XYZ file of C-alpha atoms in Angstrom:
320
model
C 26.707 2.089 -2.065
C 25.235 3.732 0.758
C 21.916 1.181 2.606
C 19.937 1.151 5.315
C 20.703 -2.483 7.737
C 19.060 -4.075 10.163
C 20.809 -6.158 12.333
C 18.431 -6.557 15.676
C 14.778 -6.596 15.821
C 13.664 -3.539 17.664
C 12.397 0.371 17.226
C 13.122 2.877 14.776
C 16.193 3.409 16.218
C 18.214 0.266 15.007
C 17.963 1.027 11.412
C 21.262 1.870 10.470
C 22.735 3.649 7.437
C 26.170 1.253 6.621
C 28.034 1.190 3.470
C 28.426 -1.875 1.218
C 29.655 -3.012 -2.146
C 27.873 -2.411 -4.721
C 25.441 -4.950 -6.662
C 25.614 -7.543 -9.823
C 23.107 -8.936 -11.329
C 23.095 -12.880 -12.167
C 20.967 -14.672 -14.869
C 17.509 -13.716 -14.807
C 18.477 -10.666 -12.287
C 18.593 -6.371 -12.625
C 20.171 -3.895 -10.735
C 18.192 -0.525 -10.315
C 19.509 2.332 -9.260
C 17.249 3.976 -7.081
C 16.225 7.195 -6.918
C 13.561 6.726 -4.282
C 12.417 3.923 -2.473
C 8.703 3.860 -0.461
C 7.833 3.083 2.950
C 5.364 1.376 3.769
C 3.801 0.366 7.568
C 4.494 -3.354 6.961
C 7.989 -2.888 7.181
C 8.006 -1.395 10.640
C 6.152 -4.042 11.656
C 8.904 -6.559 10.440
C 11.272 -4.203 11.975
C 10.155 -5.112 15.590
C 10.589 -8.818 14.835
C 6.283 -9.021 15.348
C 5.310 -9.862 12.208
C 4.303 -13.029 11.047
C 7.364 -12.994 8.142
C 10.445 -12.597 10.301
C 13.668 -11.996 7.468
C 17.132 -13.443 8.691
C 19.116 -10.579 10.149
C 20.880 -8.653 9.096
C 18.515 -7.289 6.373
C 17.679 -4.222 4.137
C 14.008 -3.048 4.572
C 11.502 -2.003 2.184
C 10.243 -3.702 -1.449
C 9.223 -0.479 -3.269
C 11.597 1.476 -5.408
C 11.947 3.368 -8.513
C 14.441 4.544 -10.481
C 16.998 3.576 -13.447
C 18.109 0.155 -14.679
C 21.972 0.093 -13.885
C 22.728 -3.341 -15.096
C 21.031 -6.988 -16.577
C 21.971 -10.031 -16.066
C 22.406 -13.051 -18.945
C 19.070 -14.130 -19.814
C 16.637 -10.960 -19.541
C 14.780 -9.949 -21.713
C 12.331 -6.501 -22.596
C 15.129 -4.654 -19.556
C 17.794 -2.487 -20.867
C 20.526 -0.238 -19.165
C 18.893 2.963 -18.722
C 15.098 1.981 -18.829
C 13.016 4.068 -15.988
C 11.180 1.341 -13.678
C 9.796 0.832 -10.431
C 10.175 -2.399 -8.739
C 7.553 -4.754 -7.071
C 9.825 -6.302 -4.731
C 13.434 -6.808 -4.549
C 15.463 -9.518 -3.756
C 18.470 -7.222 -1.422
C 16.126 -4.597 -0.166
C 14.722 -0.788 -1.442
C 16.281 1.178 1.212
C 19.689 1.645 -0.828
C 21.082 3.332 -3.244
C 20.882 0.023 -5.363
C 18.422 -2.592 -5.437
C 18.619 -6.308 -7.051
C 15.724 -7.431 -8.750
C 14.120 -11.051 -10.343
C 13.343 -9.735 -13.946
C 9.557 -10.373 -12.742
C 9.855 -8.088 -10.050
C 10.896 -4.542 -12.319
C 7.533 -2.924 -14.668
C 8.320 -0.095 -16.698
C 7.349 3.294 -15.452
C 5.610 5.424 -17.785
C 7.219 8.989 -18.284
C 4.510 10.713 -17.120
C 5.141 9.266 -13.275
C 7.998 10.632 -11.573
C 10.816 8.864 -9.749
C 9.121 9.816 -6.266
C 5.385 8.546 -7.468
C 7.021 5.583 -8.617
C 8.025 4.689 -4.650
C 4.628 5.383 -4.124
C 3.283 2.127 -6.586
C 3.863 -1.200 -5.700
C 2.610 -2.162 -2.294
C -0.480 0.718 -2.423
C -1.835 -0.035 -5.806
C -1.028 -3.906 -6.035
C -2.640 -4.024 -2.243
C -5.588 -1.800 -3.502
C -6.062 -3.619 -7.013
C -5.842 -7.279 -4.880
C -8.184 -6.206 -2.150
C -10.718 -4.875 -4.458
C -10.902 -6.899 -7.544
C -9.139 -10.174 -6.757
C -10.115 -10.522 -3.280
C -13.599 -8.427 -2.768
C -14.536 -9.386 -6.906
C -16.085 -5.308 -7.065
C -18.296 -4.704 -9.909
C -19.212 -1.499 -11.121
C -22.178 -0.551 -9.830
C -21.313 -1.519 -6.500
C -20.339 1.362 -3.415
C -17.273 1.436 -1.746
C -16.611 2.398 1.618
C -12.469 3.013 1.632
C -12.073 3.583 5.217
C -8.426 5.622 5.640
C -8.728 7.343 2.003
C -6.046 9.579 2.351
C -2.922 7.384 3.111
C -1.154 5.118 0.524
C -3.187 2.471 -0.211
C -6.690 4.428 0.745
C -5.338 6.803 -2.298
C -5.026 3.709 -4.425
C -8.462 2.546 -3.543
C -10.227 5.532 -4.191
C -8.775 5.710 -7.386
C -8.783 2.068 -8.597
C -12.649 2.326 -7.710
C -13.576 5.479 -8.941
C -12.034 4.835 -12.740
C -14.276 0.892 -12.481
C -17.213 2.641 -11.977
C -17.909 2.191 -8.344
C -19.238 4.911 -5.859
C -16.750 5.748 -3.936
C -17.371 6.744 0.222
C -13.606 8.176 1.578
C -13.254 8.463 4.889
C -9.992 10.735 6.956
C -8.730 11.834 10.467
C -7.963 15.417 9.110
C -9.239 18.213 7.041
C -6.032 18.212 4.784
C -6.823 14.016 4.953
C -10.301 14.488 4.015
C -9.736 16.898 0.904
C -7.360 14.901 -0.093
C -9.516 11.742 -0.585
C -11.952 14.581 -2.319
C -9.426 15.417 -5.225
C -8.598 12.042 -5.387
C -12.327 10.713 -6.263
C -13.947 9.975 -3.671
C -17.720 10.650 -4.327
C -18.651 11.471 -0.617
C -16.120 12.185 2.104
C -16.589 11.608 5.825
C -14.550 12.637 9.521
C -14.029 9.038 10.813
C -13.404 10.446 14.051
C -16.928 12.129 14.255
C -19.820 10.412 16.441
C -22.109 9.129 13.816
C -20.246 9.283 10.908
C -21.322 6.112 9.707
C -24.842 7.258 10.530
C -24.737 9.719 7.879
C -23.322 7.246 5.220
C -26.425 4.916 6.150
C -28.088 8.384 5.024
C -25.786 8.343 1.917
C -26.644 5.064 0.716
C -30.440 5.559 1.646
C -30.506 2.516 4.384
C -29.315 -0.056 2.119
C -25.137 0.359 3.359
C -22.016 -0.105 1.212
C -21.195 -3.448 -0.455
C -17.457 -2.895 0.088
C -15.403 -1.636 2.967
C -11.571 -1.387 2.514
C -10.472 -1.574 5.930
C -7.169 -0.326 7.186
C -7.374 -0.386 11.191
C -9.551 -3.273 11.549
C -8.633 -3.344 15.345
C -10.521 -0.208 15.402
C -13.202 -0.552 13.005
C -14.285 -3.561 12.162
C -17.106 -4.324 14.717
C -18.817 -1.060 13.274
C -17.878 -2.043 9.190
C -20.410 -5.466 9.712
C -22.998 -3.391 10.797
C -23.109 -0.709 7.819
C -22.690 -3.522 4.913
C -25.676 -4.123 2.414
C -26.859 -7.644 1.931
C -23.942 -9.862 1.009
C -21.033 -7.086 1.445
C -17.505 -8.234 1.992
C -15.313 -6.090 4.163
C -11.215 -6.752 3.006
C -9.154 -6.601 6.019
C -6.093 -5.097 4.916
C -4.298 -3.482 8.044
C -5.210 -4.107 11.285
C -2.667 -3.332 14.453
C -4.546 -5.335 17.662
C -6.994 -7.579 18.475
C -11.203 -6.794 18.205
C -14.403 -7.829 19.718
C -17.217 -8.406 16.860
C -20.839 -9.753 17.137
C -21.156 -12.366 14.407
C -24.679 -11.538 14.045
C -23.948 -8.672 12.154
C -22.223 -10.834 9.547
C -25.026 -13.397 9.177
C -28.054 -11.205 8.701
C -26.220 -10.176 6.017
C -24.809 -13.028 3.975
C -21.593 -10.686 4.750
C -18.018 -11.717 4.575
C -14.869 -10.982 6.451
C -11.928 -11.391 4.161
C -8.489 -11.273 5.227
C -5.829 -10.363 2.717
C -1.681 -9.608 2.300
C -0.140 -9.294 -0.444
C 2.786 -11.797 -0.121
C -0.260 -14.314 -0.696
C -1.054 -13.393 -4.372
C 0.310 -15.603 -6.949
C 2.566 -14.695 -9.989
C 0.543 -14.368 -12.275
C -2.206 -12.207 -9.507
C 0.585 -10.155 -9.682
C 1.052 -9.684 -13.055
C -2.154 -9.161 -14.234
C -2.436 -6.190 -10.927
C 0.795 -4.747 -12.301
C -0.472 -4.727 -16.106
C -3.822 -3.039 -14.634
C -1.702 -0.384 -12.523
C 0.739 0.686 -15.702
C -2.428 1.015 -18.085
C -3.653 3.279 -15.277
C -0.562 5.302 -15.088
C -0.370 5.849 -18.152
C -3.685 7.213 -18.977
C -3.484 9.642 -15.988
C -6.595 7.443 -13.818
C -4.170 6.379 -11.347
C -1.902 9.231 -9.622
C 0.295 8.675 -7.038
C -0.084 11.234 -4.277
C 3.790 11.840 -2.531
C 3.129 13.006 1.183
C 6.581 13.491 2.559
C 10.228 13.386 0.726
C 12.777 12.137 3.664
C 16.539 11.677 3.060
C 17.741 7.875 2.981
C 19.885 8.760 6.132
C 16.370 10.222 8.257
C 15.081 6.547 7.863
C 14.031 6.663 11.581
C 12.300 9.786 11.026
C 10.558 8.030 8.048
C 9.779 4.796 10.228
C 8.090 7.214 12.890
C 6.018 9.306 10.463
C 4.611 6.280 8.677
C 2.556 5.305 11.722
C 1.240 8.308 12.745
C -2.305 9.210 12.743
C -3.364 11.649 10.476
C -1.984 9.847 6.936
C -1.112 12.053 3.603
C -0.141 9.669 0.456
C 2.605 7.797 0.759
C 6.527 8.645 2.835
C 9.290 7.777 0.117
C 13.003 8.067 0.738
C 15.430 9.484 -1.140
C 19.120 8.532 -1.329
């Protein structure tokens, strides 16, 4: 099988596409075949060797796939040969042509998602499902402030909120961005890079501010989130790429919280239960994965590069 290795810590530049034999599953294990794998920014962190979870080298990135069950091993159950899946983590890799899987690790993909919006599930949704309901606790009711609403997990959010009854605020970089988090649900939509824009959602929520803010550049942003939260808000820090300056004030007058978050931290069964929420919403058509860019397996430095750029659009997923 063809796969993407890693075998120095670096830039986009030492992922390398190698060929290897292919996979077998033992007990308890399943080997997908994958017909498209995401990308997601964590994994060019880990790619520079800066991350806090450093893999032994060499390694294959990426934990999000989807595509066809090729083989099971003694031992699993509710997984057959042929079953369409997508895979919450992987135990060789996603950026391959095969991926093996912990029987926990593969959910069923309804037939209404495609192989490419599959890629698109795990790390968004389960990120966007933790921050918001296991992490933040949002009620309906309750307003929203997803700040990045037109990447991969900001698409989640939006979504995950809107169908639990919460008023959504999107925010985006682009006009293309900032439609996008429109379709997608977002009740009022905002240019994060205009002066004032939180100004006019302080207009939006008549004084009172948001009681959520899902907060992917907290480097950036996070001084500003404290001081547009309503009394007891909780911002969820879920990407941040530097280090911030924040007056602590802010957060007291409020009763507010700061709440740090990655998903390797969730339990099993946190897991599970985001995973049973994200296939009931796939099926009934509230969750839809948005697919920004298609990229060849062998472009995985192209892929690596896009991912970080400003200006997001759903979510990059490679196809071998």
């Amino acid at each position: 099988m063809k796969v993407i290795r890693v075998h120095e810590f670096g830039g986009p530049e030492v992922l390398k596409l190698e060929d290897m034999a292919d996979l077998r599953a033992s007990a308890g294990q399943v080997v997908v075949r994958v017909k498209a794998a995401g990308v997601n920014p964590v994994e060019t962190y880990i790619r520079t060797g800066t991350y806090a979870i450093k893999p032994q080298l060499p390694y294959t990135p990426g934990s999000d796939a989807a595509g066809v069950v090729e083989s099971v091993g003694p031992g699993v159950k509710d997984i057959a040969v042929g079953d369409r899946v997508y895979v919450g983590g992987t135990a060789t890799g996603a950026y391959a042509e095969q991926c093996l899987c912990e029987a926990a690790q593969v959910h069923r993909l309804p037939p209404n998602v495609t192989f490419a919006q599959g890629a698109a599930v795990n790390i968004p949704y389960a990120t966007a499902y933790r921050a918001l309901f296991q992490i933040a606790q949002a009620r309906a009711g309750e307003t929203v402030l997803v700040h990045g609403a037109s990447g991969g997990v900001g698409v989640a959010g939006v979504q995950l909120a809107r169908a639990a009854g919460l008023t959504v605020i999107g925010t985006g970089g682009t006009d293309r961005g900032r439609q996008l988090a429109a379709v997608q649900g977002s009740h009022h939509v905002l240019d994060h890079r205009a002066p004032g824009y939180l100004d006019e959602l302080m207009k939006l929520t008549s004084g009172r501010g948001v009681d959520i803010v899902l907060e992917m550049l907290a480097n950036v942003n996070l001084a500003k989130d404290v001081t547009v939260l309503a009394p007891r808000g909780r911002v969820v820090v879920i990407g941040n790429r530097g280090s911030i300056e924040i007056n602590p004030r802010e957060a007291m007058r409020r009763d507010a919280q700061i709440l740090g978050m990655v998903l390797f931290n969730a339990s099993p069964q946190e897991l599970a239960g985001a995973h049973a929420a994200i296939i009931a919403g796939l099926e009934n058509g509230t969750l839809r994965p948005v697919v920004g860019k298609e990229i060849p397996l062998a472009e995985v430095s192209n892929a690596h590069r896009a991912v970080m750029e400003p200006g997001s659009y759903g979510k990059i997923v490679l196809i071998p």
